[in-house]
Amino acid sequence: MAKVLLEDWKEQYRDEKIECMGRDEMAALQSEKLVKQVKNVYENVPFYRKKMEDLGVEPGDIKGIEDIHKLPFTTKEDLRDNYPFGLLAVPKEKIARVQGTSGTTGKLTLAAYTEKDVDTWGECVARGLVMAGLTSADRIHVCYGYGLFTGGMGLDLGARALGAMAIPMSSGNTKRQLMCMEDFGATAFGCTPSYAMYLAEAAKEAGIVDRLQIKASINGAEPWTDEMRLKIEEIFNINTFDIYGLCEITGPGVAMDCIHHKGLHVYEDHFYPEVLNPADQSPCADGETGELVFTTLSKEGMPLLRYRTKDLTSIYRDRCECGRTLPRIQKFTGRTDDMKVIRGVNVFPTQVESALLSMGGQVAPHYLLIVDRENNLDVLTVMVEVTEEYFSDEIRKMEALKERVGAVLKQALGVSVRVKLVEPKTIQRSEGKAKRVIDNRNL
C-alpha cells in the first residue's frame, strides 16, 4: 500500500468526545476520578495511607485535580519494596493478570490488572491504532515480545478492542516475520523502531517490499530519531507512529503521536501527566523540560499516585493540528537516572554490577557499558575486568570465562551482550561518580 500523504490524511477518532474535550470539561472529569482514587488508595492500600498520614493529608483535602500537588510521590523503589503484591487496592482474587519488567536486584517491577484494567489498556491502545488510520478491517502483525513484557500483549489487546486481526508473531526470526507479513496480508505491524528499521532493510534486500500490504507501523519501547522514522517510512512507503507506555502505569498506550508528529498525545482521562522540575518538584511551564510524573485515575488493581518515571520531557496543552486537545509530550531528552533502553529492555548499570558480584570473584565489579547501533540495531558491549586470580594468558580459559560472564549478564539483563574481558586495573577509576555508560547512538 502507498503511504498516505499528510494533505490526503483523513483524521479518525476512537472517542472524539474525550480526545477533543475542552480543558475545563476534562479537568472536571479528572477531578471526579482523582477524588475517588485518593479515597480508594487511602482505604485499601496501607502504603498510601501511611504516605498521606506522614504528609498530614486526608482524602477530604483533595477536592479536585488542582490539589494533586498535595499527594505523595511514588518511585520504582517503592514498587520493589512492596513486591510482589503490596500495592494492590483489591483482593488478589480480583487480579486478572500481571505484567512485569526487570529490576536492578533481580526482582521484577510488577504491575497487576483487574479485568477492567485490561479492558482500559486495550481501549487506550485501540485509540492509538485509530490515530494511525487503522480500522477493524486491518491485520496487525505484532512482533513485540510477548510474556511479562507489556509490548506484545498491549498491541494484541489493542487489536482485539479495535476488532482487527492480531498476528501474534512475537520477536525474532526476521525471515519468518517477513514471510508471514506477506502471506497473511498484514496491513500494519508493531515492534521497536530499531527492529522496524532492520525489517525494512531485510524486506528491501529480499525484494518483497512491493508485495507487502503494510500501510503503518506502531513503534516504541526505545528512543528513536525523526531521521530513523523517515528512513523506515521511505523504505516501506508507509506512515510510522511513536507509541509510549510503561508497565507500572499500564504498558504501551499511555500516549502516541498522530500524523503531524508534534508530540505524543497522552490519554489524560486515565493517566494524569505532570512535568516537574527534578530539583524542587515544582510544575514546569508548557515547553519547559522536566521529569514526567503520572497518576493513574482509572486503574483498579494497582493504582499509583504521582509515579516518577524519571523520563525527561516537556508538555504542550494547546489543540493539535489533528483536532485533539489531549496534551502532547515531546520526545524524551534523557532520564534523571542512568538507565538505558537496549532493544526495548530497560538496562541499569547496577544490574551489571550485581551480576558480576554474583560470580564469586572471577571478575571484578569494575565495568563499562558501551552502547552502539549497528545495522540499525542496538548492540551492548560490556567491558569487564578479570581479577588477578583468574586472569590467564591461556586463550581457552579466557574464552570459557567470557562465555560464563555473557551467560550471567544475559540472564540478569534480559538482553544478549558482547563481553570484552580486560586486564585487572585497566578500566579508569573515578573519585566521583563513576562513568559506567558510553552511549554512541546519538539519540
Coordinates of C-alpha atoms in Angstrom, one line a residue:
M1 CA 0.0 0.0 0.0
A2 CA 1.2 3.5 -0.7
K3 CA 1.9 5.9 2.1
V4 CA -0.9 8.4 2.8
L5 CA 0.4 11.9 2.4
L6 CA -0.4 14.5 5.0
E7 CA -2.6 16.5 2.7
D8 CA -4.7 13.4 1.9
W9 CA -4.9 12.2 5.6
K10 CA -8.5 11.7 6.9
E11 CA -8.4 12.0 10.7
Q12 CA -10.2 9.4 12.7
Y13 CA -11.1 9.4 16.4
R14 CA -11.8 6.4 18.6
D15 CA -13.5 8.5 21.2
E16 CA -13.9 12.0 19.8
K17 CA -15.7 13.4 22.9
I18 CA -12.7 12.5 25.1
E19 CA -9.9 13.2 22.5
C20 CA -11.2 16.6 21.6
M21 CA -12.7 17.6 25.0
G22 CA -12.3 21.2 26.3
R23 CA -9.8 21.9 29.1
D24 CA -12.4 22.8 31.7
E25 CA -14.6 19.7 31.0
M26 CA -11.5 17.5 31.1
A27 CA -10.4 19.0 34.4
A28 CA -13.8 18.3 35.9
L29 CA -13.6 14.6 34.7
Q30 CA -10.1 14.3 36.1
S31 CA -11.1 15.9 39.4
E32 CA -14.0 13.4 39.8
K33 CA -11.8 10.5 39.2
L34 CA -8.9 11.7 41.4
V35 CA -11.2 12.3 44.4
K36 CA -12.4 8.7 44.1
Q37 CA -9.0 7.3 43.5
V38 CA -7.4 9.0 46.5
K39 CA -10.2 7.8 48.8
N40 CA -9.7 4.3 47.3
V41 CA -6.0 4.0 47.9
Y42 CA -6.2 5.6 51.4
E43 CA -8.8 3.0 52.5
N44 CA -7.3 0.0 50.7
V45 CA -3.5 0.4 50.3
P46 CA -1.7 0.7 53.7
F47 CA 1.4 2.1 51.9
Y48 CA -0.5 5.1 50.6
R49 CA -2.4 5.6 53.8
K50 CA 0.9 5.9 55.7
K51 CA 2.4 8.1 53.0
M52 CA -0.6 10.5 53.2
E53 CA -0.6 10.5 57.0
D54 CA 3.1 11.3 57.0
L55 CA 2.3 14.4 54.9
G56 CA -0.7 15.3 57.1
V57 CA -3.1 14.8 54.1
E58 CA -6.5 13.2 54.3
P59 CA -8.8 12.2 51.3
G60 CA -11.1 15.2 52.2
D61 CA -8.2 17.6 51.4
I62 CA -8.3 16.5 47.8
K63 CA -11.2 18.4 46.2
G64 CA -10.0 18.3 42.6
I65 CA -7.2 17.9 40.2
E66 CA -5.8 21.2 41.3
D67 CA -4.9 19.6 44.7
I68 CA -2.8 16.8 43.2
H69 CA 0.4 18.6 44.4
K70 CA -0.6 17.7 47.9
L71 CA -0.3 14.0 47.3
P72 CA 2.9 11.9 47.9
F73 CA 5.1 10.7 45.1
T74 CA 5.7 7.0 44.2
T75 CA 9.0 5.7 42.9
K76 CA 10.2 2.5 41.4
E77 CA 12.0 1.7 44.7
D78 CA 8.5 1.8 46.4
L79 CA 7.3 -0.8 43.9
R80 CA 10.3 -3.0 44.6
D81 CA 9.9 -2.6 48.4
N82 CA 6.3 -3.7 48.1
Y83 CA 7.0 -6.6 45.7
P84 CA 5.0 -8.5 44.6
F85 CA 1.5 -7.6 45.8
G86 CA 2.0 -5.0 48.5
L87 CA 0.4 -2.1 46.5
L88 CA -2.8 -3.9 45.5
A89 CA -6.0 -2.0 46.1
V90 CA -8.2 -5.1 45.5
P91 CA -8.0 -8.7 46.8
K92 CA -5.7 -10.9 44.8
E93 CA -8.7 -12.9 43.7
K94 CA -9.7 -9.9 41.5
I95 CA -6.4 -9.7 39.7
A96 CA -6.8 -10.9 36.1
R97 CA -3.2 -10.7 35.0
V98 CA 0.2 -9.4 35.9
Q99 CA 3.0 -7.9 33.7
G100 CA 6.5 -7.0 34.7
T101 CA 9.9 -5.6 33.9
S102 CA 13.3 -6.5 35.2
G103 CA 14.7 -4.6 38.1
T104 CA 18.2 -3.9 39.5
T105 CA 18.0 -6.5 42.2
G106 CA 16.8 -9.4 40.1
K107 CA 13.3 -8.9 41.3
L108 CA 10.6 -7.8 38.8
T109 CA 8.9 -4.5 38.8
L110 CA 5.4 -6.0 38.8
A111 CA 2.1 -4.4 37.7
A112 CA -1.3 -6.0 38.4
Y113 CA -4.5 -5.6 36.5
T114 CA -8.2 -6.4 37.1
E115 CA -10.4 -7.3 34.1
K116 CA -11.5 -3.7 33.9
D117 CA -7.8 -2.6 33.8
V118 CA -7.1 -5.0 31.0
D119 CA -10.1 -3.6 29.1
T120 CA -9.0 0.0 29.6
W121 CA -5.5 -0.9 28.5
G122 CA -6.8 -2.4 25.3
E123 CA -9.1 0.6 24.7
C124 CA -6.2 3.0 25.1
V125 CA -4.1 1.1 22.6
A126 CA -7.0 1.0 20.2
R127 CA -7.2 4.8 20.4
G128 CA -3.7 4.9 19.1
L129 CA -4.4 2.4 16.3
V130 CA -7.2 4.5 15.1
M131 CA -4.9 7.5 15.3
A132 CA -2.7 5.6 12.9
G133 CA -5.5 5.2 10.5
L134 CA -6.3 1.6 11.3
T135 CA -9.8 0.0 11.5
S136 CA -11.4 -3.3 12.3
A137 CA -10.6 -4.4 8.7
D138 CA -6.8 -4.3 9.4
R139 CA -4.4 -7.1 10.1
I140 CA -1.9 -6.2 12.7
H141 CA 1.4 -8.1 12.8
V142 CA 2.8 -7.9 16.4
C143 CA 6.5 -8.5 16.6
Y144 CA 7.0 -7.1 20.1
G145 CA 7.9 -9.7 22.6
Y146 CA 5.1 -11.5 24.5
G147 CA 5.3 -12.7 28.1
L148 CA 5.7 -10.5 31.1
F149 CA 6.9 -7.7 28.9
T150 CA 4.0 -5.4 28.0
G151 CA 4.8 -4.7 24.4
G152 CA 3.3 -7.8 22.6
M153 CA 0.3 -8.1 24.9
G154 CA -0.5 -4.4 24.7
L155 CA -0.7 -4.3 20.9
D156 CA -2.6 -7.6 21.0
L157 CA -5.2 -6.2 23.4
G158 CA -5.5 -3.0 21.2
A159 CA -6.1 -5.0 18.1
R160 CA -8.8 -7.0 19.9
A161 CA -10.5 -3.9 21.2
L162 CA -10.5 -2.4 17.7
G163 CA -11.9 -5.6 16.2
A164 CA -8.8 -6.0 14.0
M165 CA -6.9 -9.3 13.3
A166 CA -3.9 -9.7 15.6
I167 CA -1.0 -11.7 14.2
P168 CA 1.0 -12.7 17.4
M169 CA 4.4 -13.3 16.0
S170 CA 6.5 -12.1 18.9
S171 CA 10.1 -11.2 18.3
G172 CA 13.0 -12.7 16.3
N173 CA 13.4 -14.8 13.2
T174 CA 13.2 -12.0 10.6
K175 CA 12.9 -14.2 7.6
R176 CA 9.8 -15.8 9.1
Q177 CA 8.4 -12.4 10.1
L178 CA 8.6 -11.2 6.5
M179 CA 7.1 -14.4 5.1
C180 CA 4.1 -14.2 7.4
M181 CA 3.7 -10.4 6.8
E182 CA 3.4 -11.3 3.1
D183 CA 1.4 -14.5 3.4
F184 CA -1.2 -13.1 5.9
G185 CA -1.6 -9.8 4.2
A186 CA -0.6 -7.8 7.2
T187 CA -1.6 -4.1 6.8
A188 CA 0.3 -2.8 9.9
F189 CA 2.9 -4.0 12.3
G190 CA 4.3 -3.1 15.8
C191 CA 7.8 -3.5 17.1
T192 CA 10.7 -1.5 18.4
P193 CA 11.9 1.2 15.9
S194 CA 15.3 -0.4 15.6
Y195 CA 13.7 -3.7 14.6
A196 CA 11.4 -1.9 12.2
M197 CA 14.5 -0.5 10.5
Y198 CA 16.0 -4.0 10.4
L199 CA 12.8 -5.4 8.9
A200 CA 12.7 -2.7 6.3
E201 CA 16.2 -3.3 5.2
A202 CA 15.7 -7.1 5.2
A203 CA 12.5 -6.7 3.1
K204 CA 14.3 -4.4 0.7
E205 CA 17.2 -6.9 0.3
A206 CA 14.7 -9.7 -0.3
G207 CA 12.9 -7.7 -2.9
I208 CA 9.5 -8.1 -1.3
V209 CA 8.6 -4.5 -0.3
D210 CA 6.3 -4.0 -3.2
R211 CA 4.5 -7.3 -2.4
L212 CA 3.6 -6.3 1.2
Q213 CA 0.3 -4.6 2.1
I214 CA 1.7 -2.7 5.1
K215 CA 0.5 0.9 5.5
A216 CA 1.5 1.7 9.0
S217 CA 3.9 0.7 11.8
I218 CA 3.5 1.3 15.6
N219 CA 6.9 1.7 17.1
G220 CA 8.0 2.2 20.7
A221 CA 9.8 0.8 23.8
E222 CA 13.0 2.6 22.9
P223 CA 14.2 6.1 21.9
W224 CA 14.4 6.9 18.2
T225 CA 15.1 9.9 16.0
D226 CA 13.0 11.5 13.3
E227 CA 15.7 10.5 10.9
M228 CA 15.1 6.8 11.6
R229 CA 11.3 7.4 11.3
L230 CA 11.7 8.9 7.9
K231 CA 14.0 6.2 6.7
I232 CA 11.6 3.4 7.8
E233 CA 8.8 5.3 6.0
E234 CA 10.9 5.7 2.9
I235 CA 11.8 2.1 2.5
F236 CA 8.4 0.6 3.4
N237 CA 6.5 3.6 1.9
I238 CA 4.3 3.7 5.0
N239 CA 3.4 6.0 7.9
T240 CA 5.0 5.3 11.2
F241 CA 3.8 6.3 14.7
D242 CA 5.6 6.5 18.0
I243 CA 3.8 4.8 21.0
Y244 CA 4.7 5.3 24.6
G245 CA 4.0 3.4 27.8
L246 CA 5.4 1.9 30.9
C247 CA 4.5 -1.3 32.7
E248 CA 3.9 0.5 36.0
I249 CA 1.2 2.7 34.5
T250 CA -0.4 0.2 32.1
G251 CA 2.0 -0.6 29.2
P252 CA 2.0 0.8 25.7
G253 CA -1.0 3.0 25.1
V254 CA -0.3 5.8 27.6
A255 CA 0.5 8.1 24.8
M256 CA 1.0 8.1 21.0
D257 CA 1.8 10.6 18.3
C258 CA -0.5 11.5 15.4
I259 CA 0.2 12.0 11.7
H260 CA 1.6 15.5 12.5
H261 CA 4.4 14.1 14.8
K262 CA 4.3 17.2 17.0
G263 CA 4.4 15.2 20.3
L264 CA 2.7 12.1 21.8
H265 CA -0.9 12.6 22.9
V266 CA -1.4 11.5 26.5
Y267 CA -4.7 9.8 27.3
E268 CA -5.2 12.1 30.3
D269 CA -8.7 10.8 31.2
H270 CA -6.9 7.7 32.5
F271 CA -3.3 8.9 33.1
Y272 CA -2.8 12.4 34.5
P273 CA 0.5 13.8 33.5
E274 CA 2.7 16.3 35.3
V275 CA 6.1 17.6 34.2
L276 CA 8.0 18.8 37.2
N277 CA 11.4 20.4 37.9
P278 CA 13.5 17.4 39.1
A279 CA 15.3 19.7 41.6
D280 CA 12.3 21.0 43.6
Q281 CA 9.3 19.2 42.1
S282 CA 7.6 22.5 41.1
P283 CA 5.4 22.4 37.9
C284 CA 7.2 23.2 34.7
A285 CA 5.6 25.6 32.2
D286 CA 4.5 24.3 28.8
G287 CA 7.6 23.7 26.7
E288 CA 9.9 23.5 29.7
T289 CA 11.8 20.3 30.3
G290 CA 11.3 18.3 33.4
E291 CA 10.5 14.9 34.9
L292 CA 7.3 13.2 33.7
V293 CA 5.1 12.1 36.5
F294 CA 1.8 10.0 36.2
T295 CA -1.2 9.4 38.4
T296 CA -3.5 6.6 37.3
L297 CA -7.0 7.9 37.5
S298 CA -8.9 4.8 36.5
K299 CA -6.7 1.8 37.5
E300 CA -8.3 -0.6 39.9
G301 CA -5.7 -3.4 40.6
M302 CA -2.6 -1.3 41.4
P303 CA -3.3 2.4 41.2
L304 CA -0.3 4.7 41.5
L305 CA -0.2 8.3 42.8
R306 CA 2.3 10.6 41.2
Y307 CA 4.6 7.9 39.9
R308 CA 8.0 9.4 39.0
T309 CA 9.0 8.0 35.6
K310 CA 12.5 9.6 35.6
D311 CA 11.8 10.4 31.9
L312 CA 12.7 14.0 30.9
T313 CA 10.4 15.7 28.5
S314 CA 8.2 18.8 28.0
I315 CA 4.5 19.1 27.6
Y316 CA 2.1 21.2 25.4
R317 CA -1.6 21.6 26.1
D318 CA -2.8 23.5 23.1
R319 CA -5.0 22.0 20.5
C320 CA -3.1 19.9 17.9
E321 CA -3.5 20.2 14.2
C322 CA -5.3 16.8 14.3
G323 CA -8.0 18.4 16.4
R324 CA -7.2 16.6 19.6
T325 CA -6.9 18.6 22.8
L326 CA -5.1 15.8 24.7
P327 CA -1.7 17.2 25.9
R328 CA 1.4 16.2 24.0
I329 CA 4.7 15.1 25.5
Q330 CA 7.8 15.6 23.4
K331 CA 10.5 13.0 22.6
F332 CA 12.5 12.3 25.7
T333 CA 15.7 14.2 26.2
G334 CA 17.1 11.7 28.7
R335 CA 16.4 10.4 32.2
T336 CA 17.1 11.5 35.7
D337 CA 19.0 8.3 36.3
D338 CA 21.4 6.3 34.2
M339 CA 19.1 3.7 32.8
K340 CA 19.5 2.7 29.1
V341 CA 16.9 1.2 26.9
I342 CA 18.5 -1.6 24.8
R343 CA 16.3 -3.2 22.2
G344 CA 13.2 -2.3 24.2
V345 CA 14.6 -3.6 27.5
N346 CA 15.5 -1.4 30.5
V347 CA 19.1 -1.9 31.5
F348 CA 20.6 -0.4 34.6
P349 CA 24.4 -0.4 35.3
T350 CA 23.6 -1.6 38.8
Q351 CA 22.2 -4.8 37.3
V352 CA 25.6 -5.4 35.7
E353 CA 27.3 -4.8 39.0
S354 CA 25.1 -7.2 40.9
A355 CA 25.6 -9.9 38.2
L356 CA 29.3 -9.6 38.3
L357 CA 29.4 -9.7 42.1
S358 CA 27.4 -12.9 41.9
M359 CA 30.3 -14.6 40.1
G360 CA 32.3 -15.3 43.2
G361 CA 35.4 -13.2 42.5
Q362 CA 36.1 -14.5 39.0
V363 CA 35.7 -10.9 37.7
A364 CA 35.9 -7.5 39.4
P365 CA 32.9 -5.2 39.8
H366 CA 34.6 -2.7 37.5
Y367 CA 33.0 -2.4 34.2
L368 CA 32.0 -0.1 31.3
L369 CA 28.9 -0.4 29.2
I370 CA 29.3 0.8 25.6
V371 CA 26.1 1.1 23.5
D372 CA 26.3 1.3 19.7
R373 CA 23.8 1.0 16.9
E374 CA 24.9 -1.4 14.1
N375 CA 22.8 -2.1 11.1
N376 CA 20.1 -0.1 13.0
L377 CA 20.0 -2.5 15.9
D378 CA 21.3 -1.7 19.4
V379 CA 24.5 -3.5 20.4
L380 CA 25.6 -3.6 24.1
T381 CA 29.3 -4.3 24.8
V382 CA 30.3 -4.8 28.4
M383 CA 34.0 -4.4 29.3
V384 CA 34.7 -6.4 32.4
E385 CA 37.9 -6.5 34.5
V386 CA 39.2 -10.0 35.3
T387 CA 40.6 -10.4 38.8
E388 CA 44.3 -11.1 39.2
E389 CA 43.5 -14.7 40.4
Y390 CA 41.5 -15.6 37.3
F391 CA 43.5 -13.6 34.6
S392 CA 45.3 -16.0 32.3
D393 CA 47.4 -15.9 29.2
E394 CA 45.7 -19.2 28.2
I395 CA 43.1 -18.3 25.5
R396 CA 40.9 -21.3 26.2
K397 CA 40.5 -20.4 29.8
M398 CA 39.7 -16.8 29.0
E399 CA 37.2 -17.8 26.3
A400 CA 35.4 -20.0 28.8
L401 CA 35.3 -17.2 31.4
K402 CA 34.0 -14.8 28.7
E403 CA 31.1 -17.2 27.9
R404 CA 30.2 -17.6 31.6
V405 CA 30.1 -13.8 32.0
G406 CA 28.0 -13.4 28.9
A407 CA 25.5 -16.0 30.2
V408 CA 25.3 -14.4 33.6
L409 CA 24.7 -10.9 32.1
K410 CA 22.1 -12.1 29.6
Q411 CA 20.1 -13.8 32.5
A412 CA 20.4 -10.7 34.6
L413 CA 19.6 -8.1 31.9
G414 CA 17.2 -10.0 29.7
V415 CA 19.2 -9.0 26.6
S416 CA 22.3 -10.5 25.0
V417 CA 25.6 -8.6 25.3
R418 CA 29.1 -8.7 23.8
V419 CA 31.6 -9.3 26.6
K420 CA 35.1 -7.9 26.4
L421 CA 37.4 -9.1 29.2
V422 CA 40.3 -6.7 30.1
E423 CA 43.2 -7.0 32.4
P424 CA 43.0 -6.0 36.1
K425 CA 43.0 -2.2 36.9
T426 CA 42.7 -1.2 33.2
I427 CA 39.2 0.4 33.5
Q428 CA 39.5 4.0 34.5
R429 CA 38.7 4.7 38.1
S430 CA 36.9 7.8 39.3
E431 CA 36.9 9.5 42.7
G432 CA 33.5 10.9 42.0
K433 CA 30.6 9.3 40.3
A434 CA 31.9 6.5 38.0
K435 CA 31.2 6.8 34.3
R436 CA 29.6 3.5 33.7
V437 CA 28.0 4.0 30.3
I438 CA 29.1 5.3 26.9
D439 CA 26.1 5.7 24.5
N440 CA 27.2 6.2 20.9
R441 CA 23.7 6.0 19.4
N442 CA 23.2 9.8 19.3
L443 CA 19.6 9.5 20.3

